[in-house]
Every structure is written in C-alpha cells, then in structure tokens.
Short mmCIF file of C-alpha atoms in Angstrom, two decimals:
data_model
loop_
_atom_site.label_atom_id
_atom_site.label_comp_id
_atom_site.label_asym_id
_atom_site.label_seq_id
_atom_site.Cartn_x
_atom_site.Cartn_y
_atom_site.Cartn_z
CA UNK A 1348 -17.66 8.37 -3.19
CA UNK A 1349 -18.81 11.14 -0.85
CA UNK A 1350 -17.23 9.49 2.21
CA UNK A 1351 -14.69 12.28 2.70
CA UNK A 1352 -11.59 10.19 1.94
CA UNK A 1353 -9.59 13.09 0.49
CA UNK A 1354 -10.14 15.41 3.46
CA UNK A 1355 -9.58 12.63 5.98
CA UNK A 1356 -6.54 11.30 4.14
CA UNK A 1357 -4.90 14.70 3.97
CA UNK A 1358 -5.40 15.30 7.72
CA UNK A 1359 -4.29 11.76 8.60
CA UNK A 1360 -1.09 12.21 6.61
CA UNK A 1361 -0.41 15.46 8.45
CA UNK A 1362 -0.94 13.76 11.81
CA UNK A 1363 1.42 10.91 10.91
CA UNK A 1364 4.01 13.08 9.19
CA UNK A 1365 3.63 11.16 5.92
CA UNK A 1366 3.17 12.18 2.29
CA UNK A 1367 -0.42 12.21 1.02
CA UNK A 1368 -1.59 11.29 -2.45
CA UNK A 1369 -5.07 11.18 -3.98
CA UNK A 1370 -5.69 8.96 -6.99
CA UNK A 1371 -8.46 11.15 -8.43
CA UNK A 1372 -6.39 14.32 -8.03
CA UNK A 1373 -3.36 12.71 -9.67
CA UNK A 1374 -5.47 11.49 -12.60
CA UNK A 1375 -6.74 15.02 -13.11
CA UNK A 1376 -3.20 16.40 -12.93
CA UNK A 1377 -1.87 13.92 -15.49
CA UNK A 1378 -4.84 13.47 -17.83
CA UNK A 1379 -7.30 16.29 -17.26
CA UNK A 1380 -10.78 16.35 -15.68
CA UNK A 1381 -12.24 12.94 -14.90
CA UNK A 1382 -15.64 13.93 -16.27
CA UNK A 1383 -14.03 14.68 -19.62
CA UNK A 1384 -12.22 11.33 -19.68
CA UNK A 1385 -15.53 9.55 -19.09
CA UNK A 1386 -17.32 11.59 -21.73
CA UNK A 1387 -14.66 11.34 -24.45
CA UNK A 1388 -12.96 7.98 -23.81
CA UNK A 1389 -15.43 5.95 -21.76
CA UNK A 1390 -15.28 4.19 -18.40
CA UNK A 1391 -13.08 1.29 -19.57
CA UNK A 1392 -10.31 3.68 -20.61
CA UNK A 1393 -10.68 5.61 -17.37
CA UNK A 1394 -10.30 2.43 -15.31
CA UNK A 1395 -7.04 1.61 -17.08
CA UNK A 1396 -5.75 5.10 -16.37
CA UNK A 1397 -6.94 4.87 -12.77
CA UNK A 1398 -5.18 1.54 -12.18
CA UNK A 1399 -1.93 2.85 -13.66
CA UNK A 1400 -1.95 5.96 -11.50
CA UNK A 1401 -2.83 3.92 -8.40
CA UNK A 1402 0.15 1.60 -9.01
CA UNK A 1403 2.46 4.62 -9.25
CA UNK A 1404 1.21 6.05 -5.96
CA UNK A 1405 1.25 2.71 -4.14
CA UNK A 1406 4.96 2.40 -4.95
CA UNK A 1407 5.62 5.25 -2.52
CA UNK A 1408 6.71 3.91 0.87
CA UNK A 1409 4.92 4.84 4.09
CA UNK A 1410 2.34 7.10 2.47
CA UNK A 1411 -1.34 7.83 3.03
CA UNK A 1412 -3.22 7.28 -0.23
CA UNK A 1413 -6.86 8.01 -1.02
CA UNK A 1414 -7.98 5.45 -3.59
CA UNK A 1415 -10.85 6.16 -5.95
CA UNK A 1416 -14.00 4.24 -5.18
CA UNK A 1417 -13.60 2.11 -8.29
CA UNK A 1418 -9.85 1.54 -8.02
CA UNK A 1419 -10.41 -1.83 -6.38
CA UNK A 1420 -12.12 -3.11 -9.54
CA UNK A 1421 -8.62 -3.86 -10.86
CA UNK A 1422 -7.39 -7.33 -9.69
CA UNK A 1423 -3.76 -6.17 -9.60
CA UNK A 1424 -4.63 -3.30 -7.28
CA UNK A 1425 -6.59 -5.65 -5.02
CA UNK A 1426 -3.52 -7.89 -4.70
CA UNK A 1427 -1.25 -4.91 -4.14
CA UNK A 1428 -3.20 -3.43 -1.23
CA UNK A 1429 -3.59 -6.81 0.43
CA UNK A 1430 -0.36 -6.16 2.34
CA UNK A 1431 -1.34 -2.63 3.40
CA UNK A 1432 -3.47 -1.32 6.25
CA UNK A 1433 -6.72 -0.44 4.47
CA UNK A 1434 -9.54 1.62 5.96
CA UNK A 1435 -12.99 1.59 4.37
CA UNK A 1436 -14.71 4.94 4.94
CA UNK A 1437 -18.40 4.13 4.79
CA UNK A 1438 -21.22 6.66 4.48
CA UNK A 1439 -25.01 6.61 4.56
CA UNK A 1440 -27.15 7.61 1.61
CA UNK A 1441 -28.50 10.66 3.49
CA UNK A 1442 -24.96 11.90 4.11
CA UNK A 1443 -24.13 11.37 0.43
CA UNK A 1444 -27.06 13.56 -0.57
CA UNK A 1445 -25.81 16.34 1.70
CA UNK A 1446 -22.18 16.10 0.58
CA UNK A 1447 -22.55 15.57 -3.17
CA UNK A 1448 -25.54 17.75 -3.99
CA UNK A 1449 -24.50 20.04 -6.81
CA UNK A 1450 -21.18 18.29 -7.45
CA UNK A 1451 -20.30 16.78 -10.81
CA UNK A 1452 -19.48 13.06 -10.53
CA UNK A 1453 -19.03 10.95 -13.69
CA UNK A 1454 -20.91 7.91 -12.41
CA UNK A 1455 -23.87 9.90 -11.15
CA UNK A 1456 -25.65 10.63 -14.39
CA UNK A 1457 -28.42 12.83 -13.00
CA UNK A 1458 -29.01 15.26 -10.19
CA UNK A 1459 -27.89 13.64 -6.92
CA UNK A 1460 -31.22 14.29 -5.25
CA UNK A 1461 -33.09 12.45 -8.02
CA UNK A 1462 -31.80 9.56 -10.11
CA UNK A 1463 -28.19 10.23 -9.08
CA UNK A 1464 -28.82 8.72 -5.67
CA UNK A 1465 -30.17 5.56 -7.26
CA UNK A 1466 -26.98 5.31 -9.32
CA UNK A 1467 -24.86 5.74 -6.21
CA UNK A 1468 -26.78 3.01 -4.39
CA UNK A 1469 -26.26 0.60 -7.29
CA UNK A 1470 -22.53 1.32 -7.34
CA UNK A 1471 -22.29 1.01 -3.57
CA UNK A 1472 -24.14 -2.30 -3.39
CA UNK A 1473 -22.03 -3.70 -6.24
CA UNK A 1474 -18.77 -2.86 -4.48
CA UNK A 1475 -19.69 -3.23 -0.79
CA UNK A 1476 -18.59 -6.86 -0.36
CA UNK A 1477 -15.25 -6.12 -2.03
CA UNK A 1478 -14.68 -3.09 0.20
CA UNK A 1479 -15.36 -5.19 3.29
CA UNK A 1480 -13.12 -8.05 2.14
CA UNK A 1481 -10.17 -5.74 1.41
CA UNK A 1482 -10.35 -3.49 4.45
CA UNK A 1483 -8.80 -3.96 7.87
CA UNK A 1484 -11.23 -1.51 9.44
CA UNK A 1485 -14.56 0.06 8.45
CA UNK A 1486 -15.40 3.51 9.80
CA UNK A 1487 -18.77 5.19 9.26
CA UNK A 1488 -18.19 8.85 8.43
CA UNK A 1489 -21.85 9.83 8.14
CA UNK A 1490 -22.13 11.63 11.49
CA UNK A 1491 -18.44 12.37 12.06
CA UNK A 1492 -16.39 15.45 11.33
CA UNK A 1493 -13.12 15.03 9.45
CA UNK A 1494 -11.22 15.37 12.74
CA UNK A 1495 -13.37 12.65 14.35
CA UNK A 1496 -12.84 10.34 11.38
CA UNK A 1497 -9.08 10.75 11.63
CA UNK A 1498 -9.20 10.21 15.41
CA UNK A 1499 -11.01 6.92 14.77
CA UNK A 1500 -8.48 5.82 12.15
CA UNK A 1501 -5.49 6.64 14.36
CA UNK A 1502 -7.05 4.71 17.24
CA UNK A 1503 -7.26 1.62 15.02
CA UNK A 1504 -3.78 1.80 13.48
CA UNK A 1505 -1.52 -1.09 14.47
CA UNK A 1506 1.71 -0.16 16.25
CA UNK A 1507 3.76 -1.24 13.24
CA UNK A 1508 2.11 1.42 11.09
CA UNK A 1509 2.64 4.22 13.60
CA UNK A 1510 6.26 3.26 14.25
CA UNK A 1511 7.34 3.46 10.61
CA UNK A 1512 9.76 6.36 10.08
CA UNK A 1513 8.32 8.94 7.67
CA UNK A 1514 10.15 8.92 4.33
CA UNK A 1515 11.93 11.91 2.87
CA UNK A 1516 9.67 14.14 0.81
CA UNK A 1517 11.81 13.43 -2.26
CA UNK A 1518 10.25 9.98 -2.45
CA UNK A 1519 6.91 11.53 -3.37
CA UNK A 1520 8.16 11.70 -6.97
CA UNK A 1521 8.39 8.80 -9.38
CA UNK A 1522 11.63 6.81 -8.85
CA UNK A 1523 12.80 7.58 -12.37
CA UNK A 1524 12.67 11.32 -11.67
CA UNK A 1525 14.78 11.28 -8.52
CA UNK A 1526 18.37 11.36 -9.82
CA UNK A 1527 17.81 14.20 -12.30
CA UNK A 1528 15.75 16.27 -9.87
CA UNK A 1529 18.23 15.79 -7.06
CA UNK A 1530 21.17 16.60 -9.34
CA UNK A 1531 19.56 19.95 -10.18
CA UNK A 1532 18.81 20.69 -6.52
CA UNK A 1533 22.32 19.75 -5.47
CA UNK A 1534 23.77 21.99 -8.19
CA UNK A 1535 21.53 24.84 -7.03
CA UNK A 1536 22.63 24.61 -3.41
CA UNK A 1537 26.26 24.09 -4.39
CA UNK A 1538 26.16 27.52 -6.01
CA UNK A 1539 25.16 28.83 -2.59
CA UNK A 1540 28.37 27.38 -1.13
CA UNK A 1541 26.56 24.51 0.55
CA UNK A 1542 27.87 20.95 0.38
CA UNK A 1543 24.88 19.17 -1.18
CA UNK A 1544 26.57 15.86 -1.93
CA UNK A 1545 24.53 14.15 0.79
CA UNK A 1546 21.39 15.05 -1.14
CA UNK A 1547 22.56 13.00 -4.10
CA UNK A 1548 23.62 10.12 -1.82
CA UNK A 1549 20.23 9.95 -0.09
CA UNK A 1550 18.47 10.14 -3.46
CA UNK A 1551 20.51 7.24 -4.81
CA UNK A 1552 19.75 5.15 -1.74
CA UNK A 1553 16.05 5.90 -2.16
CA UNK A 1554 16.15 5.04 -5.85
CA UNK A 1555 17.93 1.75 -5.16
CA UNK A 1556 15.27 0.88 -2.57
CA UNK A 1557 12.44 1.85 -4.93
CA UNK A 1558 13.85 -0.21 -7.80
CA UNK A 1559 14.30 -3.22 -5.51
CA UNK A 1560 10.72 -2.88 -4.27
CA UNK A 1561 9.41 -2.66 -7.84
CA UNK A 1562 11.36 -5.78 -8.86
CA UNK A 1563 9.99 -7.70 -5.88
CA UNK A 1564 6.44 -6.55 -6.59
CA UNK A 1565 6.68 -7.72 -10.20
CA UNK A 1566 7.97 -11.11 -9.11
CA UNK A 1567 5.17 -11.53 -6.59
CA UNK A 1568 2.55 -10.42 -9.11
CA UNK A 1569 3.81 -13.10 -11.49
CA UNK A 1570 2.93 -15.65 -8.81
CA UNK A 1571 -0.43 -14.00 -8.01
CA UNK A 1572 0.71 -12.87 -4.55
CA UNK A 1573 1.19 -9.62 -2.66
CA UNK A 1574 3.81 -8.82 -0.03
CA UNK A 1575 1.45 -9.44 2.87
CA UNK A 1576 0.63 -12.92 1.60
CA UNK A 1577 4.32 -13.69 1.09
CA UNK A 1578 5.01 -12.62 4.67
CA UNK A 1579 2.45 -15.19 5.85
CA UNK A 1580 3.98 -17.95 3.73
CA UNK A 1581 7.51 -17.15 4.88
CA UNK A 1582 6.47 -17.04 8.56
CA UNK A 1583 4.81 -20.46 8.26
CA UNK A 1584 7.80 -21.84 6.34
CA UNK A 1585 10.16 -20.57 9.04
CA UNK A 1586 7.97 -22.19 11.71
CA UNK A 1587 8.72 -25.59 10.23
CA UNK A 1588 6.51 -28.60 9.68
CA UNK A 1589 4.36 -28.04 12.77
CA UNK A 1590 1.10 -26.12 12.53
CA UNK A 1591 0.91 -22.60 13.95
CA UNK A 1592 -2.07 -20.93 15.58
CA UNK A 1593 -3.59 -18.01 13.73
CA UNK A 1594 -3.25 -15.84 16.86
CA UNK A 1595 0.46 -16.66 17.16
CA UNK A 1596 1.00 -15.79 13.51
CA UNK A 1597 -0.73 -12.42 13.93
CA UNK A 1598 1.37 -11.67 17.02
CA UNK A 1599 4.63 -12.66 15.33
CA UNK A 1600 3.87 -10.53 12.27
CA UNK A 1601 2.55 -7.66 14.44
CA UNK A 1602 -0.62 -7.24 12.39
CA UNK A 1603 -4.27 -7.30 13.32
CA UNK A 1604 -6.34 -10.51 13.21
CA UNK A 1605 -8.43 -8.90 10.47
CA UNK A 1606 -5.31 -8.33 8.37
CA UNK A 1607 -4.24 -11.97 8.82
CA UNK A 1608 -7.71 -13.15 7.85
CA UNK A 1609 -7.61 -11.00 4.71
CA UNK A 1610 -4.26 -12.44 3.66
CA UNK A 1611 -5.25 -16.02 4.42
CA UNK A 1612 -8.40 -15.95 2.28
CA UNK A 1613 -6.54 -15.96 -1.03
CA UNK A 1614 -3.81 -18.32 0.19
CA UNK A 1615 -6.33 -20.95 1.26
CA UNK A 1616 -8.33 -20.55 -1.94
CA UNK A 1617 -5.15 -21.22 -3.94
CA UNK A 1618 -4.32 -24.33 -1.91
CA UNK A 1619 -1.16 -22.86 -0.36
CA UNK A 1620 -2.27 -22.88 3.29
CA UNK A 1621 -4.59 -25.09 5.31
CA UNK A 1622 -6.56 -24.03 8.36
CA UNK A 1623 -8.24 -26.35 10.85
CA UNK A 1624 -9.75 -26.04 14.31
CA UNK A 1625 -7.48 -27.17 17.14
CA UNK A 1626 -8.32 -30.50 18.77
CA UNK A 1627 -7.51 -28.97 22.14
CA UNK A 1628 -9.49 -25.76 21.72
CA UNK A 1629 -12.08 -25.41 18.96
CA UNK A 1630 -11.82 -21.62 19.25
CA UNK A 1631 -8.24 -21.73 17.97
CA UNK A 1632 -7.26 -22.28 14.35
CA UNK A 1633 -4.10 -24.06 13.26
CA UNK A 1634 -2.35 -23.00 10.08
CA UNK A 1635 0.13 -24.96 7.98
CA UNK A 1636 1.72 -24.77 4.57
CA UNK A 1637 0.65 -27.32 2.01
CA UNK A 1638 3.29 -29.00 -0.11
CA UNK A 1639 2.34 -26.61 -2.89
CA UNK A 1640 2.74 -23.63 -0.58
CA UNK A 1641 6.12 -24.76 0.74
CA UNK A 1642 7.41 -25.31 -2.78
CA UNK A 1643 6.19 -21.88 -3.90
CA UNK A 1644 7.93 -20.11 -1.00
CA UNK A 1645 11.21 -21.83 -1.83
CA UNK A 1646 10.94 -20.96 -5.54
CA UNK A 1647 10.15 -17.32 -4.78
CA UNK A 1648 13.03 -16.97 -2.32
CA UNK A 1649 15.41 -18.51 -4.84
CA UNK A 1650 14.13 -16.02 -7.39
CA UNK A 1651 14.72 -13.13 -4.98
CA UNK A 1652 18.29 -14.31 -4.35
CA UNK A 1653 18.97 -14.58 -8.09
CA UNK A 1654 17.52 -11.12 -8.75
CA UNK A 1655 19.52 -9.57 -5.90
CA UNK A 1656 22.66 -11.27 -7.14
CA UNK A 1657 22.13 -9.79 -10.59
CA UNK A 1658 21.48 -6.33 -9.15
CA UNK A 1659 24.73 -6.42 -7.19
CA UNK A 1660 26.81 -8.05 -9.93
CA UNK A 1661 28.69 -4.81 -10.66
CA UNK A 1662 30.16 -4.89 -7.16
CA UNK A 1663 32.75 -7.52 -6.21
CA UNK A 1664 32.61 -9.29 -2.84
CA UNK A 1665 34.85 -6.74 -1.12
CA UNK A 1666 32.70 -3.83 -2.38
CA UNK A 1667 29.53 -5.56 -1.19
CA UNK A 1668 31.00 -6.14 2.28
CA UNK A 1669 32.13 -2.52 2.49
CA UNK A 1670 28.73 -1.23 1.38
CA UNK A 1671 27.01 -3.47 3.92
CA UNK A 1672 29.22 -2.14 6.71
CA UNK A 1673 28.62 1.48 5.71
CA UNK A 1674 24.85 1.02 5.55
CA UNK A 1675 24.79 -0.68 8.95
CA UNK A 1676 26.73 2.26 10.40
CA UNK A 1677 24.32 4.69 8.71
CA UNK A 1678 21.31 2.89 10.19
CA UNK A 1679 22.85 2.63 13.65
CA UNK A 1680 23.13 -1.16 13.49
CA UNK A 1681 26.03 -3.19 14.89
CA UNK A 1682 28.63 -4.06 12.31
CA UNK A 1683 30.19 -7.49 12.02
CA UNK A 1684 32.16 -8.24 15.15
CA UNK A 1685 30.06 -5.86 17.27
CA UNK A 1686 27.17 -6.71 19.54
CA UNK A 1687 24.09 -4.63 20.18
CA UNK A 1688 24.31 -2.80 23.49
#
C-alpha cells in the first residue's frame, strides 16, 4: 500500500516485454470501486473477491502481476506464489504520507496524516513477516524513483526469469474466452483476404497449455503444494537416496538461494524433506526426501500421468506420435531419429 507497485509493475512489464496485470485494477473493472465493496459488503467479501481475481491473473504465464497488499492473506494464494519470483516493495511511513495524502483507501479510515497513518502501521506490522517469508527480494522504494525501483528489480531477476519467452498477448484473457475471441478475429481478417488459420491454431495450443496448467495446479493444491515445492521434491527424488547440498539444488534448478529456502520451509514443516549440516563442512546443508516425501512425489507423478492419459484419450497412439513430432518441429527441437546439432 503506497509502495508504488502498480507504476513499477507496469514499467517492469514493458522492460521485459510481458503482459502486466494489477489485482486492484481488475477487481474494480469486474466488481466496481473497492471502497464501495468495503462499504456495502465488508472486508471478508472483498477478500474472497480479491483471492478469486488473483487466481485468475496468476494463471497467466510469464506475466508481471501487482498483487494487492492483502492478497497474501489467502492461504491458497500464498501457496500459488511460492513457485514464482516475488519482490516485496517496501516503503517507509514518511513516504506513505507523501504518496497517499488525499487518496481514498478502504483500510485507512481517517485522513492519512492523522489516524490513517496509525492504521497503515498496524496493517504493515501485521503483514510484514508474511511479506518477508514469501518474497525472494525486498526493495525499499522510499527514496527511489519508479525507474530506479525497476532497475533494482531487473538487477535481481534470476536468469531463468529473464530468458522466458514473452507469451502472445492473446493469453492475457481468461482461457475460456480464447477460442471464441480468436474465432471472431480470424473471421474478421479472413474477410480481408488474409489467411488467419494460424491464429486459431496458436489459440488452441495456448488453451491446451492453460487447461493443462490449471489441472496440474488443482492437483498440487489438493496435496497442499505449489509448483516450486514440487520441483524441489522431484529434483531430490531424481537425485536418488543420497543427500544433496542445498547449493547444488539451487544451481540445478537455476533459482536463487532465497527461493530455495522459501520452498523448503513448508516442505520441512510437513515432514517431506530433511535438512542437516554436513559433517565435512558445517556451512553446507544436506537435503534428502523423507519416506513420506518420496511416497508423495510418486503418487503425484502417477496422478499427472493418469490425468494426461485422460486428456489425450481422444487421440490414438499414431495421432499422439504425429502431434508430438509436429510440436517438436514447431519448437525447433530434434524429432525422433535426429540429434541436436
């Protein structure tokens, strides 16, 4: 609140060539002014709306999303962003006074210069530990311009984030809306004597990917996990029975040590992973799956295989092989029988 996340997020998205979405703005677009929701329906109703909108936006691949300050109060959202690169934009109380004076904010019940600041401090102190636990980086925006904030974020981004190819703009819509919207666009351009069949093809590929991602997310949520945590479990399972150093795991997964630490916290608390200091070097930590963790990974992977089998059931084996070959050609990957040059 008052940290400048919308301005910074919009500029960051432009720098990275990604779509940008703002939870507060999307709530207003779908449900009307936030202040009115608070006044007429109460905070509890608003939080349910906020969580629902956040889940919709987080389903978009490779996007920059500005979350509302209270979005992380929802446990499902906390699990969902555990696999993402999260930046906490911090701000001092003096900067908040400057930025929010005269603005209407639902949780600041009085003028910001008077009792409103006290409200903000209570909210901030209540959420601060959660912000720190969920974020990969914390950046103080109090004395920085928007451009300087974005420079600081870009400097901290892991290579894996910057290397992701930006998605097509069509993915900014809800998956359910893609086929109909694309059909209309294709029809429009067809009338202009343009072959727009590729537009429908790309849309269908995007929809298939979105539906697969949603199915996987639901399965993980049923087990109380997020994708980042599953990646840790799978990496340790693949490593075998031997323990793996935390540094080696971070390097293999190409994520920051802070991101690994964030993912491990919940896994260790649930008894899925153990961590112990190395006998050879007390500065190194060794990680290993527990029996419970190994069993969970195997059940989840079996579930994924079953779900994928059901999704592809309308295609026989020959169709599946042909589709695989075509997609590998499309992505510039070697097909069966070829070797990468």
